[in-house]
């Protein structure tokens, strides 16, 4: 079936992104995985190509592109490896807070650097004691003259080490009832006194993506770094998280497609009992089932992208896509590794990396259990 979402101009853009990555990412990706970091020079190259925040308005240096271009960037980067997810996080999850809720001064000050790659973004919501239950965060920010004094700890923060600008969720009114009314968002710059980074966390997968703990100790943040209004942070996050869920569904869908592609290649070459694996009926059935699930996922994900492009409310559908596609991709990973036999367990085969990397997708961007509670509320 032809993919209807992409028009001719999108395919041209897709080819350009793919050939850029073939030259600038694919040859170095194994090294980045080993070094546990994507180098800063790569971000600068992305900025020069126009692949950072393409959606940003022209007055700030963006190209005002519609979401379909971000979809292509997310898909092509995921094809290289999920370790590059930090780029989608920067483009689609964090920059939109600044674009949507930031003041003109904030946008003029920060967006050009986010577009050029000089400023890498991170978002710090999760704390050691609060992940799914965001209202339970303990980080506080109290007003003191023309600053806020920020205190607290964050964990599992993607781009935590390489980021220059961190959007921090904190409580400006810890006594507020209900608790979400006390949550605010503020931007904290690298090198702000009192802001330190802990260890780079040792993950089971997505090795080139850096993940870190962040600490704020009497960290003085200028009051003009507050995003939007005090006490509205939770509301801003609830409005923005459907896009994050959709992006996670998009990248997991691509991962599933890539795993099947690798496995079709492998089972076409590997022989057992005198025939390629792919010609054995049981294996054909397994491959046919995987293909069917992947096509169903693709159809639904593209439909949700269309809804988002049309400005329709896709809050529930993004949660459905997030939980279903990430679990489907994990089923695909399990079966595809199995079909590689012992070689699948060896790091030389890409399926081993996909298997490790995909495991986190039902956990982050709102766990799949939380997705189901969101869907259940609409029943
Ligand atoms: C690699 C990685 C990158 C991440 N990047 C970021 C980032 O950049 N910024 C950031 O802020 N956070 C980030 N996170 C954190 C991530 O969003 C959280 O891990 C996630 O929201 C789950 O929170 P938790 O780990 O505290 O688990 P918990 O909230 O403790 O949940 C534990 C388990 O209980 C389940 N559970 C919890 N409550 C319920 C309920 N009411 N009903 C049913 N089940 C429930 C959960 O689904 C989960 O399975 C990242 C995490 C990882 C692993």
Short mmCIF file of C-alpha atoms and ligand atoms in Angstrom, two decimals:
data_model
loop_
_atom_site.label_atom_id
_atom_site.label_comp_id
_atom_site.label_asym_id
_atom_site.label_seq_id
_atom_site.Cartn_x
_atom_site.Cartn_y
_atom_site.Cartn_z
CA UNK A 1 0.00 0.00 0.00
CA UNK A 2 1.32 3.40 -0.88
CA UNK A 3 1.84 5.64 2.13
CA UNK A 4 -0.57 8.49 1.49
CA UNK A 5 0.80 10.80 4.14
CA UNK A 6 3.87 11.77 2.13
CA UNK A 7 3.62 14.01 -0.95
CA UNK A 8 6.36 14.43 -3.53
CA UNK A 9 8.05 17.35 -1.69
CA UNK A 10 8.10 15.30 1.52
CA UNK A 11 9.79 12.41 -0.25
CA UNK A 12 12.46 14.76 -1.59
CA UNK A 13 13.06 16.01 1.97
CA UNK A 14 13.13 12.41 3.24
CA UNK A 15 15.79 11.46 0.66
CA UNK A 16 17.87 14.51 1.67
CA UNK A 17 17.68 13.65 5.40
CA UNK A 18 18.52 10.02 4.68
CA UNK A 19 21.56 10.84 2.58
CA UNK A 20 22.76 13.37 5.18
CA UNK A 21 22.51 10.68 7.88
CA UNK A 22 24.20 8.07 5.67
CA UNK A 23 27.18 10.39 5.49
CA UNK A 24 27.18 12.08 8.90
CA UNK A 25 25.67 9.56 11.36
CA UNK A 26 25.65 5.96 10.10
CA UNK A 27 29.48 5.61 9.82
CA UNK A 28 30.00 6.97 13.35
CA UNK A 29 27.01 5.56 15.17
CA UNK A 30 28.80 2.52 16.65
CA UNK A 31 31.50 4.81 17.99
CA UNK A 32 28.89 7.12 19.58
CA UNK A 33 27.26 4.10 21.18
CA UNK A 34 30.61 3.08 22.65
CA UNK A 35 31.40 6.60 23.81
CA UNK A 36 27.90 6.90 25.27
CA UNK A 37 27.41 10.31 23.62
CA UNK A 38 26.44 11.99 20.38
CA UNK A 39 29.09 14.68 19.79
CA UNK A 40 28.18 18.35 19.90
CA UNK A 41 29.60 18.88 16.36
CA UNK A 42 26.81 16.65 15.08
CA UNK A 43 24.22 19.00 16.60
CA UNK A 44 25.89 21.95 14.89
CA UNK A 45 25.72 20.09 11.57
CA UNK A 46 22.03 19.43 12.16
CA UNK A 47 21.50 23.14 12.78
CA UNK A 48 23.26 24.04 9.52
CA UNK A 49 21.04 21.59 7.62
CA UNK A 50 17.85 23.09 9.12
CA UNK A 51 16.97 19.86 10.97
CA UNK A 52 16.64 21.50 14.40
CA UNK A 53 13.25 23.01 15.24
CA UNK A 54 12.20 23.33 11.57
CA UNK A 55 8.75 24.27 12.86
CA UNK A 56 10.02 27.50 14.47
CA UNK A 57 8.87 30.76 12.94
CA UNK A 58 11.14 32.41 10.37
CA UNK A 59 11.64 35.50 12.55
CA UNK A 60 13.60 33.32 14.99
CA UNK A 61 15.59 31.51 12.27
CA UNK A 62 13.28 28.53 11.71
CA UNK A 63 11.54 27.67 8.46
CA UNK A 64 7.99 27.49 9.83
CA UNK A 65 7.69 23.90 8.55
CA UNK A 66 4.61 21.85 9.32
CA UNK A 67 4.77 18.76 11.53
CA UNK A 68 5.22 16.37 8.62
CA UNK A 69 8.84 17.53 8.28
CA UNK A 70 9.41 16.74 11.97
CA UNK A 71 7.84 13.33 11.37
CA UNK A 72 10.35 12.66 8.60
CA UNK A 73 13.26 13.79 10.78
CA UNK A 74 12.08 11.56 13.64
CA UNK A 75 11.63 8.59 11.34
CA UNK A 76 14.95 8.88 9.56
CA UNK A 77 16.89 9.41 12.80
CA UNK A 78 15.15 6.42 14.40
CA UNK A 79 16.17 4.29 11.40
CA UNK A 80 19.82 4.97 12.28
CA UNK A 81 19.19 4.07 15.92
CA UNK A 82 17.04 5.00 18.90
CA UNK A 83 20.16 6.48 20.51
CA UNK A 84 19.47 9.58 18.38
CA UNK A 85 16.12 10.23 20.10
CA UNK A 86 17.58 13.31 21.80
CA UNK A 87 17.02 15.24 18.57
CA UNK A 88 13.28 14.54 18.50
CA UNK A 89 13.15 15.43 22.19
CA UNK A 90 14.78 18.80 21.42
CA UNK A 91 12.60 19.51 18.34
CA UNK A 92 9.21 18.12 19.25
CA UNK A 93 8.98 17.88 22.98
CA UNK A 94 10.86 20.80 24.50
CA UNK A 95 11.14 23.60 21.90
CA UNK A 96 7.32 23.72 21.49
CA UNK A 97 6.97 24.83 25.16
CA UNK A 98 9.11 27.85 24.37
CA UNK A 99 7.32 28.45 21.06
CA UNK A 100 3.83 28.11 22.54
CA UNK A 101 4.12 29.54 26.05
CA UNK A 102 7.32 31.61 25.93
CA UNK A 103 7.31 35.42 25.69
CA UNK A 104 8.63 37.19 22.58
CA UNK A 105 11.78 38.13 24.53
CA UNK A 106 12.35 34.51 25.60
CA UNK A 107 11.89 33.29 22.03
CA UNK A 108 14.20 35.94 20.62
CA UNK A 109 16.80 35.11 23.24
CA UNK A 110 16.80 31.30 23.06
CA UNK A 111 15.16 29.98 19.92
CA UNK A 112 17.88 31.02 17.43
CA UNK A 113 20.44 29.05 19.47
CA UNK A 114 18.11 26.00 19.64
CA UNK A 115 17.79 26.18 15.85
CA UNK A 116 21.54 26.48 15.22
CA UNK A 117 22.45 23.65 17.62
CA UNK A 118 24.35 25.95 19.99
CA UNK A 119 21.78 25.29 22.72
CA UNK A 120 20.71 21.71 23.30
CA UNK A 121 17.47 21.25 25.25
CA UNK A 122 16.39 18.88 28.03
CA UNK A 123 13.19 18.60 30.04
CA UNK A 124 13.35 17.69 33.73
CA UNK A 125 10.06 16.46 35.15
CA UNK A 126 10.94 13.12 36.78
CA UNK A 127 12.41 12.94 40.29
CA UNK A 128 13.74 10.01 42.29
CA UNK A 129 10.41 9.88 44.15
CA UNK A 130 7.99 10.98 41.41
CA UNK A 131 7.68 9.73 37.84
CA UNK A 132 4.17 8.74 36.78
CA UNK A 133 2.72 10.86 39.58
CA UNK A 134 3.96 14.24 38.39
CA UNK A 135 1.91 16.16 40.94
CA UNK A 136 4.09 14.63 43.66
CA UNK A 137 7.30 16.40 42.57
CA UNK A 138 9.27 17.97 45.42
CA UNK A 139 11.52 20.45 43.60
CA UNK A 140 10.61 23.95 44.72
CA UNK A 141 11.20 27.45 43.37
CA UNK A 142 10.47 30.38 45.67
CA UNK A 143 10.46 33.96 44.51
CA UNK A 144 13.21 36.14 45.94
CA UNK A 145 13.30 39.64 44.42
CA UNK A 146 13.85 39.31 40.69
CA UNK A 147 14.84 35.62 40.90
CA UNK A 148 13.55 32.23 41.95
CA UNK A 149 15.56 30.03 44.30
CA UNK A 150 15.37 26.49 42.96
CA UNK A 151 16.01 23.41 45.13
CA UNK A 152 15.55 19.77 44.25
CA UNK A 153 16.74 16.77 42.31
CA UNK A 154 15.76 15.28 38.94
CA UNK A 155 16.56 11.90 37.47
CA UNK A 156 16.53 9.98 34.14
CA UNK A 157 16.91 13.26 32.21
CA UNK A 158 17.59 12.68 28.51
CA UNK A 159 20.23 15.07 27.07
CA UNK A 160 20.99 15.63 30.76
CA UNK A 161 24.74 15.95 30.27
CA UNK A 162 24.89 17.64 26.85
CA UNK A 163 22.04 20.12 27.38
CA UNK A 164 22.59 23.87 27.66
CA UNK A 165 19.04 24.77 28.61
CA UNK A 166 16.82 22.66 30.86
CA UNK A 167 13.08 23.14 31.23
CA UNK A 168 12.48 22.28 34.87
CA UNK A 169 9.12 21.39 36.40
CA UNK A 170 8.97 22.68 39.96
CA UNK A 171 6.54 23.78 42.65
CA UNK A 172 6.23 27.52 43.13
CA UNK A 173 3.38 26.86 45.57
CA UNK A 174 3.91 23.50 47.32
CA UNK A 175 0.80 24.01 49.46
CA UNK A 176 -1.58 24.49 46.51
CA UNK A 177 -4.66 22.27 46.45
CA UNK A 178 -5.07 20.46 44.17
CA UNK A 179 -1.29 20.03 43.97
CA UNK A 180 -1.06 20.52 40.20
CA UNK A 181 -2.04 24.17 40.61
CA UNK A 182 1.30 24.83 42.31
CA UNK A 183 3.47 23.56 39.43
CA UNK A 184 5.46 25.94 37.19
CA UNK A 185 8.03 25.56 34.43
CA UNK A 186 11.28 27.45 34.19
CA UNK A 187 14.33 27.41 31.97
CA UNK A 188 17.65 26.89 33.69
CA UNK A 189 20.86 27.60 31.81
CA UNK A 190 24.03 25.52 31.97
CA UNK A 191 26.50 27.07 34.42
CA UNK A 192 23.84 28.69 36.60
CA UNK A 193 25.41 28.64 40.10
CA UNK A 194 23.79 25.90 42.19
CA UNK A 195 22.94 23.72 39.16
CA UNK A 196 25.08 20.58 38.91
CA UNK A 197 24.85 17.36 36.95
CA UNK A 198 25.26 13.98 38.54
CA UNK A 199 26.53 10.87 36.89
CA UNK A 200 25.73 9.92 33.33
CA UNK A 201 23.41 6.99 33.97
CA UNK A 202 24.39 3.52 32.82
CA UNK A 203 21.42 2.27 30.78
CA UNK A 204 20.72 -1.16 29.32
CA UNK A 205 20.18 0.41 25.89
CA UNK A 206 20.15 3.63 23.85
CA UNK A 207 23.79 4.01 24.77
CA UNK A 208 24.60 7.04 22.62
CA UNK A 209 21.72 8.95 24.26
CA UNK A 210 22.96 10.54 27.45
CA UNK A 211 20.74 10.34 30.51
CA UNK A 212 21.61 12.05 33.78
CA UNK A 213 20.66 13.16 37.25
CA UNK A 214 20.40 16.91 37.85
CA UNK A 215 20.75 18.76 41.16
CA UNK A 216 19.59 22.24 42.11
CA UNK A 217 20.89 23.67 45.34
CA UNK A 218 19.89 27.25 46.11
CA UNK A 219 20.09 27.78 42.39
CA UNK A 220 19.19 31.39 41.56
CA UNK A 221 17.15 31.52 38.35
CA UNK A 222 16.18 34.92 36.88
CA UNK A 223 12.42 35.46 37.21
CA UNK A 224 12.23 36.15 33.47
CA UNK A 225 13.09 32.46 32.87
CA UNK A 226 9.63 31.42 34.06
CA UNK A 227 7.70 29.97 31.11
CA UNK A 228 4.17 31.35 30.83
CA UNK A 229 2.43 31.94 34.13
CA UNK A 230 3.19 30.72 37.63
CA UNK A 231 1.04 27.71 38.58
CA UNK A 232 0.21 26.82 34.97
CA UNK A 233 3.07 24.35 34.41
CA UNK A 234 0.97 21.22 34.83
CA UNK A 235 -1.61 22.53 32.40
CA UNK A 236 1.15 23.30 29.83
CA UNK A 237 2.54 19.78 30.23
CA UNK A 238 -0.87 18.12 29.84
CA UNK A 239 -1.36 20.09 26.62
CA UNK A 240 2.07 19.20 25.26
CA UNK A 241 2.41 15.53 26.24
CA UNK A 242 0.18 14.13 23.45
CA UNK A 243 2.80 15.27 20.92
CA UNK A 244 5.51 13.47 22.95
CA UNK A 245 3.40 10.30 22.94
CA UNK A 246 2.86 10.53 19.21
CA UNK A 247 6.60 10.99 18.59
CA UNK A 248 7.32 7.90 20.72
CA UNK A 249 4.79 5.93 18.68
CA UNK A 250 6.39 7.17 15.44
CA UNK A 251 9.93 6.17 16.42
CA UNK A 252 8.81 2.80 17.82
CA UNK A 253 6.90 2.10 14.60
CA UNK A 254 10.07 2.75 12.59
CA UNK A 255 12.04 0.50 14.94
CA UNK A 256 9.54 -2.32 14.32
CA UNK A 257 9.80 -1.83 10.54
CA UNK A 258 13.60 -1.87 10.69
CA UNK A 259 13.69 -5.01 12.84
CA UNK A 260 11.48 -6.86 10.37
CA UNK A 261 13.60 -5.66 7.44
CA UNK A 262 16.77 -6.98 9.14
CA UNK A 263 15.06 -10.27 9.95
CA UNK A 264 13.74 -10.80 6.42
CA UNK A 265 17.28 -10.34 5.16
CA UNK A 266 18.71 -12.73 7.73
CA UNK A 267 16.12 -15.47 7.34
CA UNK A 268 16.58 -15.28 3.56
CA UNK A 269 20.29 -16.07 3.89
CA UNK A 270 20.43 -18.42 6.89
CA UNK A 271 19.74 -22.03 6.04
CA UNK A 272 18.52 -24.88 8.24
CA UNK A 273 17.51 -28.35 7.11
CA UNK A 274 18.63 -27.51 3.56
CA UNK A 275 16.41 -24.46 3.05
CA UNK A 276 16.50 -20.77 3.95
CA UNK A 277 14.68 -20.15 7.24
CA UNK A 278 12.26 -17.90 5.37
CA UNK A 279 10.98 -20.88 3.38
CA UNK A 280 9.96 -22.90 6.46
CA UNK A 281 6.24 -22.65 6.99
CA UNK A 282 6.28 -21.87 10.71
CA UNK A 283 8.73 -19.03 10.12
CA UNK A 284 6.65 -17.71 7.23
CA UNK A 285 3.65 -17.60 9.56
CA UNK A 286 5.62 -15.74 12.22
CA UNK A 287 6.89 -13.24 9.65
CA UNK A 288 3.38 -12.81 8.25
CA UNK A 289 2.03 -12.07 11.73
CA UNK A 290 4.76 -9.52 12.40
CA UNK A 291 4.16 -7.87 9.05
CA UNK A 292 0.43 -7.64 9.79
CA UNK A 293 0.97 -6.00 13.18
CA UNK A 294 3.45 -3.55 11.67
CA UNK A 295 1.04 -2.55 8.88
CA UNK A 296 -1.75 -2.04 11.42
CA UNK A 297 0.56 0.11 13.52
CA UNK A 298 1.63 2.18 10.52
CA UNK A 299 -1.96 2.77 9.43
CA UNK A 300 -3.01 4.02 12.86
CA UNK A 301 0.11 6.12 13.50
CA UNK A 302 -0.29 7.87 10.14
CA UNK A 303 -3.94 8.53 10.94
CA UNK A 304 -3.00 10.17 14.25
CA UNK A 305 -0.32 12.25 12.48
CA UNK A 306 -3.00 13.40 10.01
CA UNK A 307 -5.31 14.35 12.88
CA UNK A 308 -2.53 16.32 14.55
CA UNK A 309 -1.70 18.10 11.29
CA UNK A 310 -5.37 19.01 10.90
CA UNK A 311 -5.43 20.50 14.41
CA UNK A 312 -7.88 17.85 15.67
CA UNK A 313 -7.80 16.77 19.31
CA UNK A 314 -5.79 13.53 19.36
CA UNK A 315 -5.17 13.28 23.12
CA UNK A 316 -6.75 9.84 23.48
CA UNK A 317 -5.51 8.54 20.13
CA UNK A 318 -1.91 9.53 20.91
CA UNK A 319 -2.15 7.47 24.12
CA UNK A 320 -3.61 4.53 22.18
CA UNK A 321 -0.83 4.78 19.58
CA UNK A 322 1.84 5.11 22.27
CA UNK A 323 0.93 2.03 24.29
CA UNK A 324 -0.08 -0.21 21.41
CA UNK A 325 2.81 0.56 19.06
CA UNK A 326 5.49 0.38 21.77
CA UNK A 327 4.20 -3.01 22.91
CA UNK A 328 3.89 -4.20 19.31
CA UNK A 329 7.51 -3.12 18.66
CA UNK A 330 8.60 -5.09 21.73
CA UNK A 331 6.78 -8.20 20.45
CA UNK A 332 8.50 -7.70 17.10
CA UNK A 333 11.89 -7.35 18.85
CA UNK A 334 11.37 -10.60 20.75
CA UNK A 335 10.35 -12.60 17.69
CA UNK A 336 12.96 -11.09 15.38
CA UNK A 337 15.76 -11.84 17.82
CA UNK A 338 14.44 -15.38 18.19
CA UNK A 339 14.53 -15.82 14.41
CA UNK A 340 18.21 -14.83 14.38
CA UNK A 341 18.99 -17.76 16.73
CA UNK A 342 22.28 -17.45 18.66
CA UNK A 343 23.55 -14.74 16.30
CA UNK A 344 20.73 -12.51 17.46
CA UNK A 345 22.27 -12.48 20.92
CA UNK A 346 25.58 -11.21 19.52
CA UNK A 347 26.30 -7.50 19.39
CA UNK A 348 27.49 -7.68 15.75
CA UNK A 349 23.90 -8.14 14.69
CA UNK A 350 21.78 -4.97 14.81
CA UNK A 351 18.80 -6.90 16.21
CA UNK A 352 20.62 -7.19 19.57
CA UNK A 353 20.78 -3.39 19.84
CA UNK A 354 17.17 -2.90 18.70
CA UNK A 355 16.05 -5.44 21.31
CA UNK A 356 17.81 -3.55 24.12
CA UNK A 357 16.84 -0.10 22.87
CA UNK A 358 13.13 -0.70 22.32
CA UNK A 359 12.56 -2.00 25.86
CA UNK A 360 12.30 1.47 27.38
CA UNK A 361 9.53 2.67 25.07
CA UNK A 362 6.62 1.28 27.15
CA UNK A 363 8.15 3.02 30.19
CA UNK A 364 9.11 6.55 29.15
CA UNK A 365 7.02 9.36 27.67
CA UNK A 366 4.34 8.33 30.17
CA UNK A 367 4.27 4.62 31.00
CA UNK A 368 1.84 2.40 29.12
CA UNK A 369 -0.17 1.88 32.30
CA UNK A 370 -0.64 5.64 32.53
CA UNK A 371 -1.68 5.66 28.83
CA UNK A 372 -4.38 3.15 29.69
CA UNK A 373 -5.64 5.22 32.61
CA UNK A 374 -5.92 8.21 30.24
CA UNK A 375 -7.88 6.12 27.72
CA UNK A 376 -10.06 4.61 30.46
CA UNK A 377 -11.13 8.10 31.57
CA UNK A 378 -12.81 8.60 28.19
CA UNK A 379 -14.85 5.39 28.34
C1 LIG B 1 15.81 6.22 29.23
C2 LIG B 1 14.86 7.12 29.94
C3 LIG B 1 14.77 8.45 29.54
C4 LIG B 1 13.93 9.33 30.22
N1 LIG B 1 13.94 10.66 29.88
C5 LIG B 1 13.24 11.55 30.66
C6 LIG B 1 13.36 12.95 30.45
O1 LIG B 1 14.05 13.41 29.52
N2 LIG B 1 12.71 13.79 31.30
C7 LIG B 1 11.94 13.34 32.34
O2 LIG B 1 11.38 14.15 33.05
N3 LIG B 1 11.79 12.01 32.55
C8 LIG B 1 12.44 11.11 31.75
N4 LIG B 1 12.33 9.75 31.99
C9 LIG B 1 11.50 9.29 33.09
C10 LIG B 1 10.25 8.58 32.64
O3 LIG B 1 9.33 9.48 32.08
C11 LIG B 1 9.70 7.82 33.85
O4 LIG B 1 10.59 6.75 34.10
C12 LIG B 1 8.29 7.32 33.67
O5 LIG B 1 7.39 8.38 33.62
C13 LIG B 1 7.86 6.36 34.78
O6 LIG B 1 8.12 6.92 36.02
P1 LIG B 1 8.93 6.07 37.14
O7 LIG B 1 10.15 5.56 36.49
O8 LIG B 1 9.09 6.94 38.33
O9 LIG B 1 8.03 4.85 37.46
P2 LIG B 1 6.83 4.80 38.56
O10 LIG B 1 5.96 5.99 38.41
O11 LIG B 1 7.42 4.53 39.89
O12 LIG B 1 6.03 3.52 38.06
C14 LIG B 1 6.53 2.19 38.25
C15 LIG B 1 5.56 1.24 37.56
O13 LIG B 1 4.26 1.37 38.15
C16 LIG B 1 3.32 1.71 37.14
N5 LIG B 1 2.33 2.64 37.70
C17 LIG B 1 2.54 3.80 38.35
N6 LIG B 1 1.37 4.37 38.69
C18 LIG B 1 0.40 3.55 38.25
C19 LIG B 1 -1.03 3.57 38.29
N7 LIG B 1 -1.69 4.57 38.85
N8 LIG B 1 -1.71 2.54 37.73
C20 LIG B 1 -1.03 1.51 37.13
N9 LIG B 1 0.30 1.44 37.06
C21 LIG B 1 1.01 2.43 37.60
C22 LIG B 1 4.12 2.37 36.04
O14 LIG B 1 3.45 2.31 34.81
C23 LIG B 1 5.39 1.55 36.07
O15 LIG B 1 5.19 0.37 35.35
C24 LIG B 1 13.14 8.85 31.29
C25 LIG B 1 13.20 7.51 31.65
C26 LIG B 1 14.06 6.66 31.01
C27 LIG B 1 14.14 5.22 31.46
#
